[in-house]
Structure formats: structure tokens, C-alpha cells
Short mmCIF file of C-alpha atoms in Angstrom, two decimals:
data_model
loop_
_atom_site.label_atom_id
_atom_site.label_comp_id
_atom_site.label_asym_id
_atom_site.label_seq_id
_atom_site.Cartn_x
_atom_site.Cartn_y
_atom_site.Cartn_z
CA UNK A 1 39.74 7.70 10.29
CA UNK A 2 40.48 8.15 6.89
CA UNK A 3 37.31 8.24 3.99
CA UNK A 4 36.45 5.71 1.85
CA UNK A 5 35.66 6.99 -1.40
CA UNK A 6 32.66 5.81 -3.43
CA UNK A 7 30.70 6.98 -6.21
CA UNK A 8 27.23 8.16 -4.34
CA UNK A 9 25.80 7.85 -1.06
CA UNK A 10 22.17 7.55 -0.27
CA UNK A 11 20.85 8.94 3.24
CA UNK A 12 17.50 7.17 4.33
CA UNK A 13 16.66 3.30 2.37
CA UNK A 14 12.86 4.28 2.50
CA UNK A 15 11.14 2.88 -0.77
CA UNK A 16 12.84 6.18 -2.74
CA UNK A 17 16.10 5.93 -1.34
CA UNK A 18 16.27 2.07 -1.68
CA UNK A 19 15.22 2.60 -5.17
CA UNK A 20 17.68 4.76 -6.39
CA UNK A 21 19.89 3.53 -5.18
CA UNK A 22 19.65 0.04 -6.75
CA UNK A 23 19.31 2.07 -9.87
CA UNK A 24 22.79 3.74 -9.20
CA UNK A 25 24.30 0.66 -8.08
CA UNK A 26 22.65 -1.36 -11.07
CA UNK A 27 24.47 1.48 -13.39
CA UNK A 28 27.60 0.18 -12.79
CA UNK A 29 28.72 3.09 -9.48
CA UNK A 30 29.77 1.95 -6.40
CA UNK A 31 26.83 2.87 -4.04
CA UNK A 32 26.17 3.25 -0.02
CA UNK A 33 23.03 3.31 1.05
CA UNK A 34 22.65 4.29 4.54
CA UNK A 35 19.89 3.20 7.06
CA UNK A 36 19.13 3.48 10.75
CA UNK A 37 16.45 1.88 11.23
CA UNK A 38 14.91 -0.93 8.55
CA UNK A 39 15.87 -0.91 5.01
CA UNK A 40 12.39 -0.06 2.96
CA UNK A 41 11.36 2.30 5.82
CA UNK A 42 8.18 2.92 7.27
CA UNK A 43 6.03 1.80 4.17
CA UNK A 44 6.80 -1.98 4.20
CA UNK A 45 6.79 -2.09 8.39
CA UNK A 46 4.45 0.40 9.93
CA UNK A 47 2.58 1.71 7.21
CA UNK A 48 1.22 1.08 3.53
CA UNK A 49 1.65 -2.29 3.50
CA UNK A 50 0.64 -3.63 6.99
CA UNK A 51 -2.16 -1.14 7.30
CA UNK A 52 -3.99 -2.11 4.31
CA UNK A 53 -3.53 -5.69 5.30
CA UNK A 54 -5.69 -4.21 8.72
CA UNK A 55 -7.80 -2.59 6.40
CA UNK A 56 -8.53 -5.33 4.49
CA UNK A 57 -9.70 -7.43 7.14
CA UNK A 58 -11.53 -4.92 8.70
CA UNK A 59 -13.79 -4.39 5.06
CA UNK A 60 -14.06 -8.20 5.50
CA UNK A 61 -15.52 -8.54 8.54
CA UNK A 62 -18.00 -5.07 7.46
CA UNK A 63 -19.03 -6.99 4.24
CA UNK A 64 -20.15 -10.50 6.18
CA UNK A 65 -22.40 -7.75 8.36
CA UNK A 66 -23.87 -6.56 4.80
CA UNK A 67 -25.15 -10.23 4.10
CA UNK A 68 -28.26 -9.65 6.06
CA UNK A 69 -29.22 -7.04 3.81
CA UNK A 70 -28.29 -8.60 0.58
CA UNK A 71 -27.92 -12.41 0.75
CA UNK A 72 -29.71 -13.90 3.93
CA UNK A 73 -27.86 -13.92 7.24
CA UNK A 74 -24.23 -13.96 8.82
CA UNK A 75 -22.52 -14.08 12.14
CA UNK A 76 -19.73 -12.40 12.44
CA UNK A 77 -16.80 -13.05 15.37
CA UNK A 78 -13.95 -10.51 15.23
CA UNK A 79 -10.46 -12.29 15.61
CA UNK A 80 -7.70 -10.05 15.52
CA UNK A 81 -4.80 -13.31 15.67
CA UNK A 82 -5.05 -13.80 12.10
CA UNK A 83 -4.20 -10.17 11.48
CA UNK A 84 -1.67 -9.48 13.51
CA UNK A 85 -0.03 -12.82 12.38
CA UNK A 86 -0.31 -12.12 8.76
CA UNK A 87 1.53 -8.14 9.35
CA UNK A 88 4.22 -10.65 11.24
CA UNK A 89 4.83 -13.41 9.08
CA UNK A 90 4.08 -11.97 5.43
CA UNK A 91 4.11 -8.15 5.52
CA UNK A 92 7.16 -7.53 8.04
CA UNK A 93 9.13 -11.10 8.42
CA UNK A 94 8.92 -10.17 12.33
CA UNK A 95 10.19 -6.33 11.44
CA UNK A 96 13.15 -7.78 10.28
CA UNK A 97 14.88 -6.60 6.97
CA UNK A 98 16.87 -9.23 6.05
CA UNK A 99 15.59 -10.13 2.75
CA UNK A 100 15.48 -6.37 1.85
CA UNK A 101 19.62 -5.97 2.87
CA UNK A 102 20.59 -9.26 0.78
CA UNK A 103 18.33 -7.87 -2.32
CA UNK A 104 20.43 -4.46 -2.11
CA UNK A 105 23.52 -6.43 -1.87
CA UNK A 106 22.71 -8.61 -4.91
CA UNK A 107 22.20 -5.19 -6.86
CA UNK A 108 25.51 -4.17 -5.92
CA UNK A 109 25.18 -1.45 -3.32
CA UNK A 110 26.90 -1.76 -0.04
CA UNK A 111 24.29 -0.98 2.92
CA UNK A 112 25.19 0.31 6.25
CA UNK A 113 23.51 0.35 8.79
CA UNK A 114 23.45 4.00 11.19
CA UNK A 115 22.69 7.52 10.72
CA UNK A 116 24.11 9.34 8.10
CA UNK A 117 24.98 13.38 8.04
CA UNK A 118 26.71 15.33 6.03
CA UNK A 119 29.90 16.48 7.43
CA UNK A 120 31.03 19.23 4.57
CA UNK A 121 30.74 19.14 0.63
CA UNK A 122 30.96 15.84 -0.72
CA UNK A 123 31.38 14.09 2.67
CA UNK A 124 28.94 11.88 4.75
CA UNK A 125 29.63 10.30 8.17
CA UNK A 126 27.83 7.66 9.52
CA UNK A 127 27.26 7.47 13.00
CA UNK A 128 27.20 3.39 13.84
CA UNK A 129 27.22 0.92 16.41
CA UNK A 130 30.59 0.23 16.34
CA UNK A 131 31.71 4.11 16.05
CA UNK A 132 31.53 6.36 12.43
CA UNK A 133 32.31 6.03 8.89
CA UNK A 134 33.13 8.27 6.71
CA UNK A 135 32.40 8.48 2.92
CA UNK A 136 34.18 11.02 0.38
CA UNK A 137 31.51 11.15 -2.70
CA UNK A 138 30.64 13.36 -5.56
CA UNK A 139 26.87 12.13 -5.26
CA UNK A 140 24.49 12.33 -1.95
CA UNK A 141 20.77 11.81 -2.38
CA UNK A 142 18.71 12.37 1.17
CA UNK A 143 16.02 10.13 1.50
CA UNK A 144 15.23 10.35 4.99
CA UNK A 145 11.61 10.03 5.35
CA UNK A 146 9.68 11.30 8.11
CA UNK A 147 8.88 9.99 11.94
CA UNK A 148 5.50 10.68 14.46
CA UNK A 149 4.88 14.40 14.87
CA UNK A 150 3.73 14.16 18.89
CA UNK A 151 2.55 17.26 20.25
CA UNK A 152 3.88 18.91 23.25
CA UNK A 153 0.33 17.54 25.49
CA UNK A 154 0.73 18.01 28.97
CA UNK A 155 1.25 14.79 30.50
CA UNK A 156 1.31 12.82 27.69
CA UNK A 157 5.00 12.00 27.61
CA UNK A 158 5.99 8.46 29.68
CA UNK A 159 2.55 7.34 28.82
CA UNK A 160 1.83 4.54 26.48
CA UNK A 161 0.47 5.82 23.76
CA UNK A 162 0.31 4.74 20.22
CA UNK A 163 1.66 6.19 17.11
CA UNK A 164 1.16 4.31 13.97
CA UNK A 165 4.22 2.14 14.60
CA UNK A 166 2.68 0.71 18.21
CA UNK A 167 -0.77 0.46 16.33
CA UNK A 168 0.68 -1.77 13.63
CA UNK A 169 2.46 -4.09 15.72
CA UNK A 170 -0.61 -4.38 18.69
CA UNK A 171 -1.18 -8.51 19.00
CA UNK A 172 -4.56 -6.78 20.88
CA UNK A 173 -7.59 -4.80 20.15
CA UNK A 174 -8.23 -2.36 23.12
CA UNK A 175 -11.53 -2.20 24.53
CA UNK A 176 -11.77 1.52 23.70
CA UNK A 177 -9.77 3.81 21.81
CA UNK A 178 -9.38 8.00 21.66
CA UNK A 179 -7.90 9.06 17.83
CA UNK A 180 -6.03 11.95 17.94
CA UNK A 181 -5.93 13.16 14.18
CA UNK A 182 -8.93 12.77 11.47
CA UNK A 183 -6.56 13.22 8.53
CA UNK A 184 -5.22 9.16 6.69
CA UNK A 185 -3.79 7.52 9.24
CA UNK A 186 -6.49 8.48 12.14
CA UNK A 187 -9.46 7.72 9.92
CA UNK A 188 -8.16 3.93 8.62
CA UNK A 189 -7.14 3.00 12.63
CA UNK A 190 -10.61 4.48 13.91
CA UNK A 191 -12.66 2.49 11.56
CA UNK A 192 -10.43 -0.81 11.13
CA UNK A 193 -10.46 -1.00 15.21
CA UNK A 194 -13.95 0.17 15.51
CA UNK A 195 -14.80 -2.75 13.17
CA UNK A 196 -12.72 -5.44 15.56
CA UNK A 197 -15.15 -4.28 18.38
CA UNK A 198 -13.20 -1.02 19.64
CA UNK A 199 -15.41 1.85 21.19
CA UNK A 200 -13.68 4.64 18.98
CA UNK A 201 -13.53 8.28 19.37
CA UNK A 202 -11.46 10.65 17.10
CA UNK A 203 -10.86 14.03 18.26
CA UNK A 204 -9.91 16.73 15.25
CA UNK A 205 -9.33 20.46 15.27
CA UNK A 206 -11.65 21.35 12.55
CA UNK A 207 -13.30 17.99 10.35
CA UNK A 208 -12.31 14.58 9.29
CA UNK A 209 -9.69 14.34 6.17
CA UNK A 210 -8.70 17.84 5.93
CA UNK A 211 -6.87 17.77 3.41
CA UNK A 212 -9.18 17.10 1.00
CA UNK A 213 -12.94 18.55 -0.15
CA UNK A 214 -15.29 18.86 2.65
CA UNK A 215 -17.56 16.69 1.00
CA UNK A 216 -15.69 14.42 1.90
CA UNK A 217 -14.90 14.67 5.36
CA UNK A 218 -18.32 15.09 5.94
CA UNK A 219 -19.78 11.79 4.04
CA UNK A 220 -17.15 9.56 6.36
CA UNK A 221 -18.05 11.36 9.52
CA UNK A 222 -21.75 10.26 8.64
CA UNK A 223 -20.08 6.69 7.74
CA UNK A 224 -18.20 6.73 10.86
CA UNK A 225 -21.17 7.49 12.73
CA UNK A 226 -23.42 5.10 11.33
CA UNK A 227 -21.17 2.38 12.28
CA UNK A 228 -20.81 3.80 15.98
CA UNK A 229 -18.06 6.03 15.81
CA UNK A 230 -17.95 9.23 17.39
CA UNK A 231 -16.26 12.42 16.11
CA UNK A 232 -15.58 15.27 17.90
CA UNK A 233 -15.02 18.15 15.49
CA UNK A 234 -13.72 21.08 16.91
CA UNK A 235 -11.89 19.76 19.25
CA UNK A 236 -8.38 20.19 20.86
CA UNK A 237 -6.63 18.27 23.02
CA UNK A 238 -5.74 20.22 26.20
CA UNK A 239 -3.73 17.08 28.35
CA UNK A 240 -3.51 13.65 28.66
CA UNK A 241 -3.25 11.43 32.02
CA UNK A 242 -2.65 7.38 32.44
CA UNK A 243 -3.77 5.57 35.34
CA UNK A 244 -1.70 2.87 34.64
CA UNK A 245 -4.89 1.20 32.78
CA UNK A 246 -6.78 3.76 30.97
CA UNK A 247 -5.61 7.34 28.88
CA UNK A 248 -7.67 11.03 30.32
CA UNK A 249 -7.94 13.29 27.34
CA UNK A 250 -9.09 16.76 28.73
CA UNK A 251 -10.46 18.80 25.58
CA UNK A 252 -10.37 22.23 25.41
CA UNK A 253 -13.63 22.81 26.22
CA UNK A 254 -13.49 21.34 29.44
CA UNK A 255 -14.41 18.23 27.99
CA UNK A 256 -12.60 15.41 29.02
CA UNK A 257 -12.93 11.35 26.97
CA UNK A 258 -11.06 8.31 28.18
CA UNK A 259 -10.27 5.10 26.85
CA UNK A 260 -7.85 2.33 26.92
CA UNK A 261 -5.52 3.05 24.83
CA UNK A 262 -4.78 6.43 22.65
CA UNK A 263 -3.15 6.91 19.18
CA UNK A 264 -1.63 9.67 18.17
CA UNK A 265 -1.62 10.74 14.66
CA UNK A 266 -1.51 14.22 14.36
CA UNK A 267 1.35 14.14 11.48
CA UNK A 268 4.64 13.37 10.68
CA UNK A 269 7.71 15.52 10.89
CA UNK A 270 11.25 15.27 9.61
CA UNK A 271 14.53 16.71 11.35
CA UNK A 272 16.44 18.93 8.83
CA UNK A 273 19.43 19.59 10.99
CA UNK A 274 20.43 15.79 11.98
CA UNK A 275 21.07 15.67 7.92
CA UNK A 276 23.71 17.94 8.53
CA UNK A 277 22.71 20.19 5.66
CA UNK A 278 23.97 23.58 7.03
CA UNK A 279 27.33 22.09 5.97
CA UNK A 280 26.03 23.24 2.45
CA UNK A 281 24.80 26.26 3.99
CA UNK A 282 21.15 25.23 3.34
CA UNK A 283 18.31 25.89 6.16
CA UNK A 284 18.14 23.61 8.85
CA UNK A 285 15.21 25.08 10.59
CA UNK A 286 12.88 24.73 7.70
CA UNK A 287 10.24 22.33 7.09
CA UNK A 288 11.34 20.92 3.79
CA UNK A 289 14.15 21.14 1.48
CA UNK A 290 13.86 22.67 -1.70
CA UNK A 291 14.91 20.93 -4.66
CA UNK A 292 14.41 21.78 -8.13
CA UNK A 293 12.66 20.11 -11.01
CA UNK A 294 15.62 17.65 -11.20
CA UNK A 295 15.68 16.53 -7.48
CA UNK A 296 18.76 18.56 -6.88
CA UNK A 297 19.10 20.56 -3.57
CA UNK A 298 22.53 21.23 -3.90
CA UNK A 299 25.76 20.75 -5.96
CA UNK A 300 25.89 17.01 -6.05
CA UNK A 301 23.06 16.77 -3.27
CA UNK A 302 19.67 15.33 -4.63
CA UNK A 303 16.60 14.87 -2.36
CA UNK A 304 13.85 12.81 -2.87
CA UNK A 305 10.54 11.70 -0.33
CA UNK A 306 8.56 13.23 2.10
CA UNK A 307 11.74 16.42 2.73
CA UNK A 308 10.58 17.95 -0.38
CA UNK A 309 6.74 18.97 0.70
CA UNK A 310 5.49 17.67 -2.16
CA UNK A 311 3.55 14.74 -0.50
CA UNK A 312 4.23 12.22 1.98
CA UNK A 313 3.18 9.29 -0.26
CA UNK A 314 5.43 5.85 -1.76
CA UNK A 315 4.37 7.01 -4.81
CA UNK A 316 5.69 10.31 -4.95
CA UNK A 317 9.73 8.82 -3.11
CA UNK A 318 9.16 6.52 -6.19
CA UNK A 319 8.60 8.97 -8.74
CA UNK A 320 11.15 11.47 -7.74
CA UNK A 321 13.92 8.23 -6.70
CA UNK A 322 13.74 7.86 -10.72
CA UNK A 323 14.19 11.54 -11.97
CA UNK A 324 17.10 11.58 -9.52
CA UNK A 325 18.63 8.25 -10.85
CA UNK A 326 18.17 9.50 -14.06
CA UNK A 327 19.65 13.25 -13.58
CA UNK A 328 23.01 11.57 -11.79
CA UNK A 329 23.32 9.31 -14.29
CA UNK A 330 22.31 11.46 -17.50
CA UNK A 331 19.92 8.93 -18.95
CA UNK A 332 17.50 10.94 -19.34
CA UNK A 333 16.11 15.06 -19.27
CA UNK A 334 12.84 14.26 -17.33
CA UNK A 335 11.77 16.90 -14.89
CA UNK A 336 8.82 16.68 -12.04
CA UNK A 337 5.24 17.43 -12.56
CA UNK A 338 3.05 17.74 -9.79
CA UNK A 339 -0.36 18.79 -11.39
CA UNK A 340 -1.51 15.16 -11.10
CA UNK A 341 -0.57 14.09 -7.39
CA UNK A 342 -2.50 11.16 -6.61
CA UNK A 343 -3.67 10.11 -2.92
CA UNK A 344 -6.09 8.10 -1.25
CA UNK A 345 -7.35 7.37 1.97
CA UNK A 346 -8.28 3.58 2.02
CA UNK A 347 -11.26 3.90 4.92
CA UNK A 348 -14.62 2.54 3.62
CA UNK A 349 -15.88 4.11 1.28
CA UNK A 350 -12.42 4.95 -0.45
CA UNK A 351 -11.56 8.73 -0.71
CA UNK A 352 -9.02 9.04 -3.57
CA UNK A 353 -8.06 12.60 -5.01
CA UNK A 354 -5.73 13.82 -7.58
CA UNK A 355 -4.47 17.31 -8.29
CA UNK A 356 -6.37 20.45 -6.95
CA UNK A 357 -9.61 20.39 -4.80
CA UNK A 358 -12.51 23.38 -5.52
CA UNK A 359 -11.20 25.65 -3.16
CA UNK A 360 -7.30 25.11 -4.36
CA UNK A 361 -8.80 26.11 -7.47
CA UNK A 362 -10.38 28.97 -6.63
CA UNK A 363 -7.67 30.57 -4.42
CA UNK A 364 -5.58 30.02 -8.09
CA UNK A 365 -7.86 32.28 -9.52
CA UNK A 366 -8.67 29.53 -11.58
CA UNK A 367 -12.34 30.15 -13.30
CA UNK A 368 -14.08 26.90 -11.92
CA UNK A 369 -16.97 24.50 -13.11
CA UNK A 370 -17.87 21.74 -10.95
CA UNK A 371 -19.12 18.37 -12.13
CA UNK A 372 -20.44 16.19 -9.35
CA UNK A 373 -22.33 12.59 -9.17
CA UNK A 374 -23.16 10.67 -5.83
CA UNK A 375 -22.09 6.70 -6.36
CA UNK A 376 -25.66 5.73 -5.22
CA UNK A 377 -27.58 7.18 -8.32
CA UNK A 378 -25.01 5.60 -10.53
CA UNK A 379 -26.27 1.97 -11.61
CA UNK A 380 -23.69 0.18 -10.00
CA UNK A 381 -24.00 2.36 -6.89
CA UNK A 382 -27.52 1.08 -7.22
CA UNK A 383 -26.85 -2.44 -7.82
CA UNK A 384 -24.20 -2.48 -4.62
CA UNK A 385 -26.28 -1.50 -2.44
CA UNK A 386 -25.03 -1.49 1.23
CA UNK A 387 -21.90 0.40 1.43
CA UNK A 388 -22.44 2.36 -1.65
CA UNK A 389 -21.80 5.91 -0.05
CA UNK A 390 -19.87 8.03 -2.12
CA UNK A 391 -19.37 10.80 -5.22
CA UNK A 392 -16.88 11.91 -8.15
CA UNK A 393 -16.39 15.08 -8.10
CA UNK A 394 -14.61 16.88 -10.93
CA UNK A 395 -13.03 20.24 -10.72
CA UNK A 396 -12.63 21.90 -14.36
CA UNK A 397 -10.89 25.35 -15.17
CA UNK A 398 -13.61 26.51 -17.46
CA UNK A 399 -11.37 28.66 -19.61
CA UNK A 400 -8.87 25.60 -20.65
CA UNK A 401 -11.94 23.07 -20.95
CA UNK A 402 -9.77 20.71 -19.00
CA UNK A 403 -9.86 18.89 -15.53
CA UNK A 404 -7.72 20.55 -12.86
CA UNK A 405 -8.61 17.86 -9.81
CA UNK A 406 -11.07 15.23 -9.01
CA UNK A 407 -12.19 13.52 -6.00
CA UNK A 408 -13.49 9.64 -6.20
CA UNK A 409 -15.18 8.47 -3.19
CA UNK A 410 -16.96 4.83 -2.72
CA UNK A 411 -16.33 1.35 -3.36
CA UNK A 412 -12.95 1.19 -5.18
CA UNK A 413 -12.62 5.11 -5.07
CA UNK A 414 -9.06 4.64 -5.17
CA UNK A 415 -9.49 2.42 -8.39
CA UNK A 416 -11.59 4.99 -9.73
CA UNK A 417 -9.26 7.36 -9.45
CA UNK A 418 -6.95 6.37 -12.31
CA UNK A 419 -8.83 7.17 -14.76
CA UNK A 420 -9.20 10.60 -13.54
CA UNK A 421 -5.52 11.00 -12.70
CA UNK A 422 -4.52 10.47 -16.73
CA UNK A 423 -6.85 13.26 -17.23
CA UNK A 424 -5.49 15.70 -14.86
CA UNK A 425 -1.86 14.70 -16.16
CA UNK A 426 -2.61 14.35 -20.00
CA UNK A 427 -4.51 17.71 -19.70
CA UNK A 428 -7.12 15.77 -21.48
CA UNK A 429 -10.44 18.41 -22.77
CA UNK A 430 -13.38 17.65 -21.02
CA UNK A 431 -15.04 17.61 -24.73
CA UNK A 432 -12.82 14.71 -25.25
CA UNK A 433 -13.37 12.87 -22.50
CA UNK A 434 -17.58 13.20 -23.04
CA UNK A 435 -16.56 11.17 -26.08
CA UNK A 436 -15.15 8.38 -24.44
CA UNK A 437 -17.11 5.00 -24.19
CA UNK A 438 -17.50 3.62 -20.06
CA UNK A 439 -18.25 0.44 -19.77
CA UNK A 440 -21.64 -0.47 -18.26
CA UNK A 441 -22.23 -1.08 -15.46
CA UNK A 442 -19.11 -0.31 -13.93
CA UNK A 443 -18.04 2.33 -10.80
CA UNK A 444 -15.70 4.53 -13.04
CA UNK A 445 -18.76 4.76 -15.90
CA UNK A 446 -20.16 7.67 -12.80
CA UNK A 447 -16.92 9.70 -14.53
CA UNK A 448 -19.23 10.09 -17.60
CA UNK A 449 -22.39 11.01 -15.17
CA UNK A 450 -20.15 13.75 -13.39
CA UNK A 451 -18.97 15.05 -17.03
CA UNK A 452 -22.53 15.56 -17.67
CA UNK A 453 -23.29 17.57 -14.43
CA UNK A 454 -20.03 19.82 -15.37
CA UNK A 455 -21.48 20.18 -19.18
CA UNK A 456 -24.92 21.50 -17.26
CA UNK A 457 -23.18 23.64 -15.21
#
């Protein structure tokens, strides 16, 4: 089959891929993107976007329970119809990417739909339904996202489990649920379902949200438990059996927990050697794939997304989709900066973080002052009342006088957060930042009550 020869070819139309390569196509080259499963990838179908739909009705439902503390009384009748409606018909068009393919078009790409490799320098086939393609190009970016990471459990293969994807799409709450996983994605499905009348337990290794300070972990444990939740810290998961009704998790203590229905969301993982790139004599075994400031991984290879290991986040595919658009098409000299990664985890209360928790810090050999506030002694934490758990936590290195990381938990955390990100970007003196005026009575004025603690300090 002979090659068709175009300009660049993008591997993987998640949110990074499918923007750069509108960029590329809106440039005036003649662009393939190259998809095998839905154009936008998991973030528009079976993640950001349908999960904090879930979320959001889930907070709904937890604030009409608040009005007997604050405003009188309320009833409240979980319905999880609406929901799962709403993810169909607004958020997902029935998992169907239509509108997404005829909005690439329009741009001027050409989209194809199968799983693209790369067969030697320069050359990508594309494995389709009705046999391969192959493209001769100058230009490859690999987008390809990530899938499930399902450990090896005894027993657990053949069963119906969940991963995020099943979760999303469930028309049903189950009766009783066991989380495997207290990082993100574990701690928004335990709480939304436990909030739509699921009996949730979430089984983790070592402490919820790992990832970031144990302060934090530790405040939506107490969260978690207040609102019935149970949390087994510690905790492995030995082997799983189905009855054909109900999932048998035996722990590794002897333990065992059952429930209805079990998610698994121990990670993600992506498959380096389906890419093909040992054709460029790059490590197909690896984890991620290097690239350099410029998103390049190779002569004329750019990668962008969750293969680099520099967060598994929209935001970052985004970010780096537009320093590789720019470095193929030589608009511009911009190179990547990762001091200021935002993330947050959109649970009640909100745990949003940017750049490098205390303990990062310190294994930096970073000299560190900490500057910490709890929302509830802040006057709006006062004035909100139920569901006003949280903190801001700042992490300075003391011998720059400048803000190396942060951590905004509570009401709007994530909201909070942006404040604190331009400061851990801008490199922004602490001294300057004491000088700034918060509005009253706000959540992000607590900044100014945390600067204090890390001026007493």
C-alpha cells in the first residue's frame, strides 16, 4: 500500500492532541489526527467533564441536608435519573463524537479513526477497520493518553467491576460499593455515591490523596467519615470473588469487605510499545517518554499528555499541545515550566495544590517556612458554617522569600487556588504579596491570614 504523504500526524485526539492539531491544521499544513477510540478522549466522556457533572449533584443534594442547620428544614430524595441523563444527553451526546469529528474537519485536519504506530522515521501506520494506512510525514506528535491501571488481583478478572469508564456511564447507584484507590478519582466516586445513598468503603495502601500533604488526606478521611464513609488505611487488596450478585474483597490482613459493586481506581497506565517508538530506538519499557523543554522526543517526534510524567491533568495536554504547535510551526521560543503545576481534587471540601508540598520541599533541600490557616477561623469560614472544613497552607523557601507550593482546601479550594498558582509561577516575594489588598469577606482573603502565620514563623 503505498503512503500518503502529509505534513504532520497526531497519535491520540485527547484534549492535547485534538488541540494541536487544529492549531497545525489551522496553520495552513495538511494534518491527520489519529483516534481509536472517541475524539477528545477520556476527559469529555469518562472523566473531567461527566464526573464533575456527578460531583455537582452530589454537593447539591449535601447542601439541601445543610438547611437544617442554617435555614430551617429540608427533605432530601436522591434521584440518580437526572444525572445519568444529563452525562448522556449534554456531557457525552450518548458517547458519541460526532460533533467533535465535524469540528476537526471544519479546521481542516483529516481524522481517522484506528490505532496509530510508528512504523520507522517519519512513518505512521494506522491499524483500521477496514485494514492499515500508512502516512509518510516530517511531523508526529503522540498524544496517546492513558487507560485503567488494573492490578493483577486474584480473581478479579471476568468479574464486573468498575473502572472510571463503567462508573460514569452506571444508569444505577449500587446498594454498596468497595473503592479501590484513595487518590482523585477514588475519593470523588466514594463521596458522590455515598451521597446518592451508597454504603461506601475505600480501601488504600497507606492514606487518602497521597499525592498531596497529609493534612489533607487526613481532614477528608474525617469528612468522609462524618458523612458515613469508611476508610480502611493500610490496607491491600489480597483477591476478589463475584457471586454473580455481590464482589469478596479479601484484605491482606485476613480481612475480607463485600459489596455490590467494586471500582477500581488504582491509576492509570499508558503502553509505550503499541506507539511503536523503538522504531526511533527510544525505550519501550519505560513509564514515560522523555521530551525536552520543547515537547520534542525525537527528530520530528513531539509528545505531549499524560506520556511525559509530568501530570495526568487537561490542563497540562493543553499547555504542552501549545508549546508543541508553536515549536513545529516556529511561532514562537516558549519552553515548559513546571514549578507551578496546578491540581485539584473536586471532593467536598475542595483540595487544590500547586507546585511542591512540605516534604517535596524539604527532600530539595529547600530551607522551608510554613504558613498555615484553617478555613473555619477565617470570617467567611465562619460565616459558612456547615461544610466549612478546610486550610491554606503555604510552603515558602525562606532563603528566596518566595512561595514554592500551596495547598487550598474548603469551599471553592480549587478557586482559591489561583491566586496562589500566579504566585508560585510569577515567583512573587512573600513581602509583596503581605502588601496586597483581599477583599473582605471572601475565601481567598485566608491567603493573607496564612501569610501572616509564615511571617510568625
Amino acid at each position: 500500500m503505498p503512503a500518503e504523504v502529509v505534513d504532520a500526524v497526531v497519535v491520540g485526539m485527547g484534549p492535547g492532541g485534538e488541540d494541536v492539531a487544529t492549531r497545525l491544521a489551522q496553520a495552513g499544513l495538511t494534518v491527520v489526527g489519529v483516534e481509536g477510540r472517541l475524539l477528545g478522549g477520556e476527559c469529555p466522556y469518562y472523566a473531567c467533564i461527566p464526573t464533575k457533572m456527578m460531583v455537582r449533584a452530589a454537593g447539591a443534594l449535601q447542601e439541601a441536608r445543610r438547611v437544617n442547620e442554617l435555614a430551617g428544614s429540608a427533605t432530601v430524595t436522591p434521584d440518580w435519573a437526572p444525572v445519568a441523563a444529563r452525562i448522556r444527553d449534554e456531557a457525552t451526546d450518548n458517547w458519541d463524537d460526532t460533533v467533535a469529528v465535524e469540528r476537526f474537519e471544519k479546521a481542516g485536519g483529516t481524522f481517522v479513526r484506528g490505532w496509530g504506530r510508528i512504523s520507522a522515521p517519519g512513518e505512521v501506520t494506522v491499524a483500521t477497520d477496514g485494514g492499515e494506512r500508512v502516512f509518510r510525514t516530517t511531523r508526529i506528535v503522540l498524544n496517546p493518553g492513558t487507560a485503567p491501571a488494573v492490578p493483577p488481583l486474584a480473581g478479579l478478572e471476568g468479574t464486573p467491576y468498575w473502572t472510571n469508564r463503567e462508573a460514569v456511564t452506571t444508569t444505577e447507584v449500587p446498594r454498596s460499593l468497595i473503592v479501590l484507590g484513595g487518590g482523585p478519582v477514588g475519593a470523588e466516586f466514594a463521596q458522590l455515591f455515598a451521597r446518592f445513598g451508597a454504603d461506601v468503603t475505600v480501601i488504600v495502601p497507606r492514606r487518602l490523596l497521597p499525592q498531596d500533604e497529609p493534612e489533607a488526606g487526613d481532614l477528608l478521611a474525617k469528612v468522609f467519615a462524618d458523612e458515613g464513609i469508611t476508610v480502611r488505611t493500610g490496607a491491600h487488596a489480597a483477591s476478589v470473588a463475584h457471586d454473580g450478585a455481590n464482589f469478596t474483597v479479601e484484605l491482606d490482613n485476613g480481612q475480607s469487605v463485600h459489596a455490590q459493586q467494586l471500582l477500581v481506581a488504582t491509576g492509570r497506565r499508558t503502553d509505550l510499545s503499541a506507539l511503536g517508538i523503538g522504531a526511533l530506538g527510544l525505550d519501550e519499557t519505560a513509564k514515560t517518554l522523555p521530551v525536552d523543554e520543547r515537547m520534542r522526543a525525537a527528530d520530528g517526534v513531539w509528545a505531549i499528555g499524560d506520556v511525559t510524567g509530568q501530570g495526568a491533568f487537561t490542563h497540562m495536554s493543553m499547555y504542552q499541545a501549545r508549546i508543541a504547535a508553536q515549536d513545529i510551526l516556529g511561532s514562537s521560543d516558549e519552553t515548559a515550566q513546571y514549578r507551578a503545576v496546578p491540581r485539584v481534587t473536586f471532593t467536598d471540601p475542595e483540595v487544590g495544590a500547586v507546585g511542591l508540598t512540605e516534604a517535596q520541599a524539604r527532600a530539595a533541600g529547600l530551607t522551608v517556612r510554613i504558613g498555615s490557616v484553617d478555613v473555619p477561623t477565617t470570617t467567611r469560614g465562619w460565616i459558612h458554617k456547615a461544610g466549612n472544613e478546610g486550610f491554606i497552607k503555604l510552603i515558602e523557601d525562606a532563603d528566596r522569600g518566595v512561595l514554592v507550593g500551596a495547598t487550598s482546601v474548603g469551599p471553592q479550594g480549587g478557586e482559591v487556588l489561583s491566586a496562589l498558582s500566579v504566585a508560585v509561577h510569577a515567583e512573587v516575594p512573600t513581602s509583596t504579596l503581605r502588601q496586597l489588598i483581599f477583599a473582605y469577606p471572601t475565601f481567598h482573603r485566608g491567603i493573607e491570614a496564612a501569610l501572616d502565620a509564615l511571617a510568625a514563623g
